[in-house]
Tab-separated table of C-alpha atoms and ligand atoms in Angstrom:
chain	number	residue	atom	x	y	z
R	1090	MET	CA	83.565	49.059	49.436
R	1091	LYS	CA	87.540	50.131	48.332
R	1092	LYS	CA	89.125	47.616	49.079
R	1093	LYS	CA	90.961	48.831	52.750
R	1094	GLN	CA	94.780	49.119	52.869
R	1095	LYS	CA	97.012	46.981	54.639
R	1096	VAL	CA	98.409	49.376	56.278
R	1097	GLY	CA	101.925	48.579	59.218
R	1098	VAL	CA	103.496	51.407	61.618
R	1099	ILE	CA	107.031	50.841	62.707
R	1100	THR	CA	107.575	52.890	65.927
R	1101	LEU	CA	111.314	53.108	66.351
R	1102	GLY	CA	112.536	55.693	69.199
R	1103	CYS	CA	111.099	56.264	72.463
R	1104	SER	CA	107.596	56.414	74.163
R	1105	LYS	CA	106.585	59.007	72.570
R	1106	ASN	CA	106.723	58.030	70.128
R	1107	VAL	CA	104.430	54.687	70.643
R	1108	VAL	CA	101.658	57.690	71.884
R	1109	ASP	CA	102.155	59.491	67.869
R	1110	SER	CA	101.978	55.681	66.457
R	1111	GLU	CA	99.462	55.121	67.984
R	1112	ARG	CA	96.846	58.250	67.722
R	1113	LEU	CA	97.914	57.793	64.172
R	1114	MET	CA	96.366	54.005	64.356
R	1115	ASN	CA	93.187	55.076	65.783
R	1116	GLN	CA	92.660	56.977	62.123
R	1117	LEU	CA	94.076	54.927	59.586
R	1118	ILE	CA	91.334	51.916	61.357
R	1119	ASN	CA	88.991	54.429	60.416
R	1120	ASN	CA	90.127	55.476	57.180
R	1121	ASN	CA	89.154	52.466	55.079
R	1122	CYS	CA	92.792	50.528	56.365
R	1123	GLU	CA	93.767	47.316	58.070
R	1124	LEU	CA	95.986	47.694	60.585
R	1125	THR	CA	99.334	44.540	59.426
R	1126	ASP	CA	102.576	44.702	61.969
R	1127	ASP	CA	104.303	42.415	59.491
R	1128	PRO	CA	105.332	44.752	56.905
R	1129	GLU	CA	105.968	41.415	54.979
R	1130	LYS	CA	101.467	41.668	54.793
R	1131	ALA	CA	102.016	44.761	54.282
R	1132	GLU	CA	100.562	47.190	50.974
R	1133	VAL	CA	101.647	50.423	53.054
R	1134	VAL	CA	104.252	50.520	55.976
R	1135	ILE	CA	104.276	54.070	57.627
R	1136	ILE	CA	107.975	54.034	59.921
R	1137	ASN	CA	107.555	57.069	62.347
R	1138	THR	CA	111.450	57.174	63.253
R	1139	CYS	CA	113.170	58.861	66.210
R	1140	GLY	CA	116.163	61.515	65.244
R	1141	PHE	CA	117.240	61.825	68.923
R	1142	ILE	CA	120.399	60.444	68.871
R	1143	GLU	CA	123.188	58.891	66.348
R	1144	ALA	CA	122.770	55.257	68.068
R	1145	ALA	CA	118.721	56.091	66.765
R	1146	LYS	CA	119.349	57.959	63.624
R	1147	GLU	CA	121.472	54.810	61.933
R	1148	GLU	CA	119.094	52.998	63.355
R	1149	SER	CA	115.896	55.209	61.442
R	1150	ILE	CA	117.829	55.525	57.920
R	1151	ASN	CA	118.743	51.307	58.396
R	1152	THR	CA	114.853	50.822	58.877
R	1153	ILE	CA	114.513	53.006	55.645
R	1154	LEU	CA	116.584	51.720	53.490
R	1155	ASN	CA	115.197	48.162	54.868
R	1156	ALA	CA	111.359	49.237	53.513
R	1157	VAL	CA	112.766	50.676	50.407
R	1158	GLU	CA	114.158	47.635	49.229
R	1159	MET	CA	110.717	45.470	49.706
R	1160	LYS	CA	109.477	48.464	47.887
R	1161	LYS	CA	112.026	47.339	45.240
R	1162	ASN	CA	111.031	43.594	45.559
R	1163	GLY	CA	107.789	44.558	44.688
R	1164	SER	CA	106.293	43.328	48.086
R	1165	LEU	CA	105.305	46.970	49.180
R	1166	LYS	CA	103.295	49.782	46.750
R	1167	LYS	CA	104.326	52.507	50.010
R	1168	VAL	CA	106.661	54.001	52.550
R	1169	ILE	CA	105.337	56.616	54.154
R	1170	VAL	CA	108.995	58.458	56.562
R	1171	SER	CA	106.954	60.590	59.519
R	1172	GLY	CA	108.935	61.162	63.228
R	1173	CYS	CA	111.878	62.931	64.703
R	1174	LEU	CA	114.254	62.461	61.935
R	1175	SER	CA	112.494	63.161	59.309
R	1176	GLU	CA	111.365	65.995	61.487
R	1177	ARG	CA	114.835	67.297	61.606
R	1178	TYR	CA	116.560	66.542	57.902
R	1179	LYS	CA	113.084	66.267	55.759
R	1180	SER	CA	115.391	68.091	52.475
R	1181	ASP	CA	118.111	65.744	53.074
R	1182	LEU	CA	116.272	62.029	53.182
R	1183	GLU	CA	114.198	63.501	50.245
R	1184	LYS	CA	117.655	63.985	48.642
R	1185	GLU	CA	119.838	61.366	50.373
R	1186	ILE	CA	116.868	58.725	49.659
R	1187	PRO	CA	113.717	59.574	46.899
R	1188	GLU	CA	112.830	55.831	46.618
R	1189	VAL	CA	110.322	56.481	49.550
R	1190	ASP	CA	107.519	57.597	48.822
R	1191	VAL	CA	106.487	61.074	51.453
R	1192	TYR	CA	108.419	63.368	54.288
R	1193	PHE	CA	106.161	63.585	57.387
R	1194	GLY	CA	106.818	65.231	60.644
R	1195	THR	CA	106.247	65.094	63.609
R	1196	GLU	CA	102.254	64.431	64.162
R	1197	ASP	CA	101.068	65.855	60.771
R	1198	TYR	CA	98.198	62.765	60.887
R	1199	GLY	CA	96.083	64.659	59.006
R	1200	GLY	CA	99.203	64.840	55.905
R	1201	ILE	CA	99.844	60.568	56.128
R	1202	LEU	CA	95.402	60.484	56.076
R	1203	LYS	CA	95.442	62.432	53.148
R	1204	GLU	CA	98.466	60.744	50.909
R	1205	LEU	CA	96.515	57.642	51.373
R	1206	GLY	CA	93.089	58.095	50.277
R	1207	GLY	CA	91.598	59.439	53.756
R	1208	GLU	CA	91.662	61.987	55.979
R	1209	LEU	CA	91.970	63.328	59.842
R	1210	LYS	CA	88.791	62.203	62.349
R	1211	TYR	CA	89.762	65.311	64.881
R	1212	GLU	CA	86.482	63.667	66.353
R	1213	LEU	CA	89.135	60.894	67.247
R	1214	LEU	CA	92.236	62.002	68.132
R	1215	GLY	CA	91.695	61.497	71.638
R	1216	GLU	CA	91.660	57.947	71.238
R	1217	ARG	CA	94.175	55.042	69.983
R	1218	VAL	CA	95.301	50.941	69.368
R	1219	VAL	CA	97.530	50.768	72.274
R	1220	THR	CA	100.460	48.598	71.185
R	1221	THR	CA	101.454	48.194	74.659
R	1222	PRO	CA	100.831	45.152	76.448
R	1223	ARG	CA	95.907	45.707	77.339
R	1224	HIS	CA	96.756	46.143	81.467
R	1225	LEU	CA	99.508	48.849	80.470
R	1226	ALA	CA	99.777	52.238	78.452
R	1227	TYR	CA	101.695	55.397	77.447
R	1228	LEU	CA	99.853	59.105	78.366
R	1229	LYS	CA	101.362	62.101	76.779
R	1230	ILE	CA	100.255	64.645	78.438
R	1231	SER	CA	102.337	67.714	76.778
R	1232	GLU	CA	105.009	68.091	73.163
R	1233	GLY	CA	108.135	69.767	73.451
R	1234	CYS	CA	110.807	71.623	75.753
R	1235	ASN	CA	111.392	75.307	76.944
R	1236	ASN	CA	114.704	74.003	78.423
R	1237	PRO	CA	117.955	75.255	76.732
R	1238	CYS	CA	119.283	71.480	77.890
R	1239	SER	CA	123.084	72.105	74.946
R	1240	PHE	CA	123.093	68.240	74.044
R	1241	CYS	CA	119.426	68.202	73.191
R	1242	ALA	CA	118.239	68.445	70.048
R	1243	ILE	CA	114.446	67.780	70.810
R	1244	PRO	CA	113.138	71.488	71.467
R	1245	LEU	CA	114.273	71.786	67.679
R	1246	ILE	CA	112.801	69.066	66.353
R	1247	ARG	CA	109.205	69.087	68.314
R	1248	GLY	CA	109.078	72.941	69.955
R	1249	LYS	CA	108.374	74.837	73.060
R	1250	HIS	CA	106.653	72.836	75.623
R	1251	VAL	CA	102.659	72.307	74.514
R	1252	SER	CA	100.598	71.306	77.805
R	1253	ARG	CA	97.287	69.127	76.911
R	1254	PRO	CA	94.845	70.412	78.375
R	1255	MET	CA	93.236	68.436	81.749
R	1256	GLU	CA	89.847	67.820	80.875
R	1257	GLN	CA	91.098	65.868	76.951
R	1258	LEU	CA	93.711	63.545	78.892
R	1259	VAL	CA	91.513	63.072	81.978
R	1260	ASP	CA	89.184	61.289	79.186
R	1261	GLU	CA	91.705	60.189	76.891
R	1262	ALA	CA	93.123	58.270	80.394
R	1263	GLY	CA	88.716	57.526	81.051
R	1264	LEU	CA	89.155	55.200	78.343
R	1265	LEU	CA	91.690	53.712	77.830
R	1266	ALA	CA	90.631	51.913	81.769
R	1267	GLN	CA	87.656	51.249	79.693
R	1268	LYS	CA	89.913	49.417	77.630
R	1269	GLY	CA	91.743	47.832	80.575
R	1270	THR	CA	94.178	49.971	81.026
R	1271	LYS	CA	95.766	49.653	84.937
R	1272	GLU	CA	98.771	51.422	85.141
R	1273	LEU	CA	99.356	54.836	83.005
R	1274	VAL	CA	102.375	55.917	82.894
R	1275	VAL	CA	102.309	59.412	82.779
R	1276	ILE	CA	104.985	60.970	79.959
R	1277	GLY	CA	106.421	64.001	78.135
R	1278	GLN	CA	109.331	65.828	77.609
R	1279	ASP	CA	109.002	67.955	80.283
R	1280	THR	CA	106.390	66.579	82.309
R	1281	THR	CA	106.850	68.610	85.722
R	1282	ASP	CA	106.640	72.524	82.608
R	1283	TYR	CA	102.704	70.759	83.028
R	1284	GLY	CA	100.194	73.503	82.427
R	1285	ILE	CA	102.887	76.599	82.744
R	1286	ASP	CA	101.360	77.618	79.304
R	1287	ILE	CA	98.095	76.985	79.609
R	1288	TYR	CA	96.546	77.099	82.826
R	1289	GLY	CA	100.016	79.571	84.433
R	1290	ARG	CA	101.553	77.688	86.076
R	1291	ARG	CA	102.803	74.225	87.082
R	1292	ASN	CA	99.782	71.566	87.839
R	1293	LEU	CA	101.044	68.405	87.444
R	1294	ALA	CA	100.040	67.225	90.941
R	1295	GLU	CA	96.449	68.039	90.334
R	1296	LEU	CA	96.663	66.421	87.815
R	1297	LEU	CA	97.938	63.209	89.152
R	1298	ASP	CA	95.422	63.760	91.525
R	1299	ARG	CA	93.044	63.873	88.663
R	1300	LEU	CA	93.838	60.640	86.428
R	1301	SER	CA	93.870	58.775	90.190
R	1302	GLY	CA	90.105	59.556	90.337
R	1303	ILE	CA	89.570	57.256	87.870
R	1304	GLN	CA	88.323	53.636	88.195
R	1305	GLY	CA	90.406	50.693	87.009
R	1306	LEU	CA	93.898	52.481	86.451
R	1307	GLU	CA	95.963	51.247	90.224
R	1308	TRP	CA	99.088	52.367	89.240
R	1309	ILE	CA	99.998	56.438	87.602
R	1310	ARG	CA	103.574	56.537	87.421
R	1311	LEU	CA	105.794	59.254	86.603
R	1312	LEU	CA	108.361	60.059	84.331
R	1313	TYR	CA	110.311	62.928	82.065
R	1314	ALA	CA	110.746	65.512	85.128
R	1315	TYR	CA	112.753	68.010	84.879
R	1316	PRO	CA	115.347	68.650	88.518
R	1317	SER	CA	115.763	72.632	88.328
R	1318	HIS	CA	112.383	73.128	88.181
R	1319	PHE	CA	110.632	69.880	89.879
R	1320	PRO	CA	107.493	71.414	91.629
R	1321	LYS	CA	107.442	70.060	95.778
R	1322	ASP	CA	103.362	69.162	95.621
R	1323	VAL	CA	103.984	66.347	93.867
R	1324	LEU	CA	105.820	64.884	95.981
R	1325	GLU	CA	102.906	65.556	98.704
R	1326	VAL	CA	100.979	63.644	95.924
R	1327	ILE	CA	103.550	61.100	95.168
R	1328	LYS	CA	103.037	59.842	99.077
R	1329	ASN	CA	100.111	60.515	100.085
R	1330	ASN	CA	97.960	58.895	97.222
R	1331	PRO	CA	97.899	55.068	97.195
R	1332	LYS	CA	97.346	55.079	93.095
R	1333	VAL	CA	100.098	57.427	92.764
R	1334	CYS	CA	103.889	55.345	92.425
R	1335	LYS	CA	106.408	55.794	94.742
R	1336	TYR	CA	108.698	56.083	91.856
R	1337	LEU	CA	109.948	58.873	89.721
R	1338	ASP	CA	111.898	59.427	86.716
R	1339	MET	CA	114.420	62.803	87.272
R	1340	PRO	CA	117.173	61.999	83.905
R	1341	LEU	CA	120.061	64.632	86.169
R	1342	GLN	CA	122.951	63.838	83.217
R	1343	HIS	CA	125.569	65.002	85.485
R	1344	ILE	CA	126.804	66.116	88.323
R	1345	SER	CA	129.659	67.981	88.334
R	1346	ASP	CA	129.015	72.615	88.366
R	1347	GLY	CA	131.201	73.040	85.347
R	1348	VAL	CA	129.057	69.883	82.986
R	1349	LEU	CA	125.914	71.783	84.711
R	1350	LYS	CA	126.373	74.703	83.641
R	1351	SER	CA	128.475	74.406	80.238
R	1352	MET	CA	124.480	71.273	79.935
R	1353	ARG	CA	123.013	74.756	80.560
R	1354	ARG	CA	120.964	72.079	83.620
R	1355	GLY	CA	119.641	75.536	85.187
R	1356	ILE	CA	121.056	73.453	88.439
R	1357	THR	CA	124.213	73.317	90.533
R	1358	SER	CA	125.790	70.032	92.256
R	1359	ARG	CA	124.483	71.468	96.159
R	1360	ARG	CA	121.475	72.005	94.023
R	1361	THR	CA	120.845	68.620	92.983
R	1362	ARG	CA	121.831	66.613	96.426
R	1363	GLU	CA	119.104	69.366	98.385
R	1364	MET	CA	116.723	67.976	95.902
R	1365	ILE	CA	117.135	64.245	96.237
R	1366	ASP	CA	118.153	64.716	99.895
R	1367	GLN	CA	114.209	66.264	100.090
R	1368	ILE	CA	112.574	64.030	97.528
R	1369	ARG	CA	113.302	61.415	99.797
R	1370	GLN	CA	112.265	62.889	102.666
R	1371	ALA	CA	109.567	63.306	101.890
R	1372	VAL	CA	108.678	60.201	100.243
R	1373	PRO	CA	111.984	58.148	102.725
R	1374	ASP	CA	110.233	55.089	100.304
R	1375	ILE	CA	110.529	56.372	97.364
R	1376	ALA	CA	112.396	54.503	93.611
R	1377	LEU	CA	114.376	57.043	92.266
R	1378	ARG	CA	115.556	56.459	88.382
R	1379	THR	CA	118.406	58.642	86.636
R	1380	THR	CA	120.322	59.070	83.396
R	1381	PHE	CA	123.764	60.373	82.648
R	1382	ILE	CA	125.529	61.406	80.041
R	1383	VAL	CA	129.820	60.297	79.872
R	1384	GLY	CA	132.392	61.975	77.907
R	1385	TYR	CA	130.757	65.184	76.512
R	1386	PRO	CA	133.014	67.812	75.641
R	1387	ALA	CA	133.515	69.920	79.545
R	1388	GLU	CA	133.808	66.527	81.800
R	1389	THR	CA	137.003	66.203	82.114
R	1390	GLU	CA	138.309	63.499	84.401
R	1391	LYS	CA	138.056	64.986	87.494
R	1392	ASP	CA	134.353	65.913	86.756
R	1393	PHE	CA	133.273	62.174	86.005
R	1394	ASN	CA	135.136	60.730	89.190
R	1395	GLU	CA	133.086	63.696	90.454
R	1396	LEU	CA	129.186	61.434	89.045
R	1397	CYS	CA	131.499	58.341	90.285
R	1398	GLU	CA	131.703	59.141	93.861
R	1399	PHE	CA	128.224	60.989	93.286
R	1400	VAL	CA	126.283	58.006	92.404
R	1401	LYS	CA	128.060	55.858	95.217
R	1402	GLU	CA	126.548	58.432	97.600
R	1403	TYR	CA	123.410	58.870	96.524
R	1404	GLN	CA	122.625	55.498	95.307
R	1405	PHE	CA	119.796	55.321	92.356
R	1406	ASP	CA	117.654	52.549	92.245
R	1407	LYS	CA	117.406	52.591	88.958
R	1408	VAL	CA	120.374	54.876	86.587
R	1409	GLY	CA	120.528	54.284	82.345
R	1410	VAL	CA	124.562	55.612	81.165
R	1411	PHE	CA	124.381	56.880	77.652
R	1412	THR	CA	127.446	58.369	76.007
R	1413	TYR	CA	127.718	62.649	74.209
R	1414	SER	CA	126.227	62.610	70.310
R	1415	VAL	CA	127.613	66.049	69.276
R	1416	GLU	CA	124.194	66.835	68.062
R	1417	GLU	CA	124.235	69.826	64.811
R	1418	ASN	CA	122.559	73.197	65.810
R	1419	THR	CA	122.440	72.338	70.144
R	1420	THR	CA	123.691	74.722	71.562
R	1421	GLY	CA	126.900	72.681	71.998
R	1422	PHE	CA	127.687	71.995	69.187
R	1423	ILE	CA	130.667	74.723	68.825
R	1424	LEU	CA	132.472	72.936	71.031
R	1425	GLY	CA	133.098	69.766	69.665
R	1426	ASP	CA	133.489	66.328	70.334
R	1427	PRO	CA	137.118	65.862	72.522
R	1428	VAL	CA	136.339	63.055	74.123
R	1429	SER	CA	137.139	59.949	72.482
R	1430	GLU	CA	134.639	56.906	71.830
R	1431	GLU	CA	136.728	55.308	73.841
R	1432	VAL	CA	137.130	56.942	77.265
R	1433	LYS	CA	133.126	57.194	76.331
R	1434	GLU	CA	132.350	53.646	76.375
R	1435	GLU	CA	135.003	53.435	78.878
R	1436	ARG	CA	133.161	55.198	81.558
R	1437	LYS	CA	129.950	54.602	80.519
R	1438	ALA	CA	131.407	50.865	81.724
R	1439	ILE	CA	132.596	52.416	85.302
R	1440	LEU	CA	128.747	53.727	85.691
R	1441	MET	CA	127.097	51.127	85.092
R	1442	GLU	CA	129.467	47.671	87.162
R	1443	LEU	CA	128.974	50.285	89.449
R	1444	GLN	CA	125.519	50.856	89.620
R	1445	LYS	CA	125.370	46.585	89.013
R	1446	GLU	CA	126.382	46.381	92.489
R	1447	ILE	CA	124.504	49.473	94.304
R	1448	SER	CA	121.342	47.371	92.235
R	1449	LEU	CA	123.073	43.676	93.214
R	1450	ALA	CA	123.046	45.629	97.049
R	1451	LYS	CA	119.740	47.026	97.061
R	1452	ASN	CA	118.558	43.500	94.920
R	1453	ARG	CA	119.473	41.768	97.826
R	1454	GLU	CA	117.601	43.796	101.108
R	1455	LEU	CA	114.064	42.253	99.255
R	1456	ILE	CA	114.911	39.035	99.755
R	1457	GLY	CA	112.287	37.124	102.171
R	1458	LYS	CA	110.108	41.055	101.710
R	1459	ASN	CA	106.439	40.820	100.330
R	1460	LEU	CA	105.735	42.991	96.982
R	1461	ARG	CA	102.788	44.178	94.724
R	1462	VAL	CA	103.137	43.086	91.687
R	1463	ILE	CA	101.533	43.329	87.814
R	1464	VAL	CA	102.207	40.387	85.202
R	1465	ASP	CA	103.116	41.514	81.880
R	1466	GLY	CA	103.776	38.586	80.902
R	1467	PHE	CA	105.025	35.156	80.160
R	1468	GLU	CA	108.533	33.290	78.779
R	1469	GLY	CA	109.686	30.023	78.609
R	1470	SER	CA	107.945	26.604	78.054
R	1471	ARG	CA	105.203	26.262	80.563
R	1472	LYS	CA	107.946	23.284	82.115
R	1473	ASP	CA	110.005	25.870	83.437
R	1474	GLY	CA	109.197	29.252	82.149
R	1475	TYR	CA	108.549	31.999	84.153
R	1476	TYR	CA	106.377	35.455	84.984
R	1477	ILE	CA	107.664	38.600	83.989
R	1478	ALA	CA	105.831	40.711	86.050
R	1479	ARG	CA	106.635	44.424	87.846
R	1480	SER	CA	106.574	46.127	91.350
R	1481	MET	CA	106.253	49.778	91.798
R	1482	LYS	CA	109.427	50.153	92.392
R	1483	ASP	CA	110.044	49.056	88.418
R	1484	ALA	CA	109.157	51.143	84.866
R	1485	PRO	CA	108.345	49.184	82.133
R	1486	GLU	CA	110.537	48.831	79.340
R	1487	VAL	CA	114.009	50.530	81.251
R	1488	ASP	CA	113.827	49.302	84.733
R	1489	GLY	CA	114.043	45.133	85.816
R	1490	GLU	CA	111.953	42.931	86.342
R	1491	VAL	CA	110.084	40.139	89.080
R	1492	LEU	CA	110.982	36.819	87.616
R	1493	ILE	CA	107.897	34.387	89.279
R	1494	PRO	CA	108.490	30.181	87.941
R	1495	ALA	CA	105.557	29.155	86.465
R	1496	LYS	CA	104.247	27.195	89.230
R	1497	GLU	CA	100.785	28.200	88.965
R	1498	LYS	CA	98.840	29.590	86.128
R	1499	LEU	CA	98.761	33.658	86.441
R	1500	MET	CA	96.193	36.226	84.085
R	1501	THR	CA	98.759	38.304	82.522
R	1502	GLY	CA	97.686	42.637	83.974
R	1503	SER	CA	96.654	40.504	87.255
R	1504	PHE	CA	98.296	42.428	90.618
R	1505	TYR	CA	99.786	39.195	92.588
R	1506	GLU	CA	100.775	39.643	96.681
R	1507	LEU	CA	104.312	38.246	96.340
R	1508	LYS	CA	108.053	37.238	98.493
R	1509	VAL	CA	111.179	37.798	97.162
R	1510	TYR	CA	113.741	34.771	97.149
R	1511	ASP	CA	116.590	35.599	95.204
R	1512	CYS	CA	117.852	37.846	92.958
R	1513	ASN	CA	120.719	39.111	90.992
R	1514	GLU	CA	122.306	42.562	90.356
R	1515	TYR	CA	118.648	44.281	88.029
R	1516	ASP	CA	115.632	41.342	88.611
R	1517	LEU	CA	113.721	40.004	91.466
R	1518	TYR	CA	112.700	36.194	91.951
R	1519	GLY	CA	109.307	36.157	93.951
R	1520	GLU	CA	106.460	33.065	94.319
R	1521	VAL	CA	103.472	34.068	94.992
R	1522	LEU	CA	101.098	34.670	98.594
R	1523	ARG	CA	97.968	34.931	97.026
R	1524	ILE	CA	96.231	34.387	93.693
Z	1291	LIG	S1	114.461	68.719	79.324
Z	1291	LIG	FE1	116.841	69.218	78.034
Z	1291	LIG	S2	117.132	67.222	77.730
Z	1291	LIG	FE2	114.805	66.840	78.069
Z	1291	LIG	S3	113.777	66.871	76.081
Z	1291	LIG	FE3	114.044	69.464	77.083
Z	1291	LIG	S4	116.234	69.958	76.000
Z	1291	LIG	FE4	116.022	67.953	76.158
């Protein structure tokens, strides 16, 4: 029997990259490879990079340089780089870091397997090695994006929007549920465009309903909804289907008309407000998450103040703020980067501080309330540690948590009813009511 190759897969960037790595890992174990999550123990390291914005690119390059160093020291035999950074800058990287054995683009599983003496097993493409906690998994329903956002390099890297057939997705979700997934997080670059290419209409609502029919799945959470063409029938599903989380992640990026126009977001300030109002009318207890970009070239002080007023007025449950990163070959590149890093960071801090107050006030309203939560894990010592849990209003990795003192033994991946007794800006503290 040929000795198994020890392979370490390092995943950087977003949850879509996590799914790509999980697919690759399943192919690797079916091609005479043994996975290790310790690069020190690996013979081969595969780095699935992110190339979205400056900070992410830096992290990817540092990770590559570390692996190359390990190869120079003889602890690694081979370094393979794949993913978005490699897709976007392959020829530059080949020149600048030639010590890497081979560079691949995104989703080139066949090329990577061939490099390791294996071959792509098409019949296994719907299967994954789940790297998230066993009860939680991401479902990537599409690849690429059709939207022309001026600041974004993703369409340059991932191409046009391509939906995955519904049957494949239902099968994949079924396999995940059999493996213990209870919370399925639905992702894509733009989940609201699901079906537009292969079914000629947006049928995300139908997909969510189909997924909710899978035994074992209890929470289906929708992320990355695009504001300008949000299919209203999705709201009916969120409202009426108890398995679909009353939660929606919809990056808005900004609110000033001038900035939205320059960003080519295809929506106005007035329509954005109308849509948020519609969502809240349809699903009054929905938790809304959004993200904003500050320091975009066209953003004036007046625009930024308008954004702050909007955040104060609309009181989102969760907000992420990014500082603008100028990206070559995007349509916004010609605008340059006139807003200084200092001003960008200042605006980010102001907006985050604003949201902190809103989040604290919303959390305080939950004190004394009962919540259903899922336990993700445990932190600290048995004596004074906490179980880390989340309610339907908290997406994994990006939102707050519910902390439960370690009084009784709880099971990771199980649901519990609890009463909230305290909070801070981002997290809640709760006591389990029923085991
Ligand atoms: S919706 Fe806009 S920001 Fe999001 S991936 Fe597509 S182009 Fe980029």
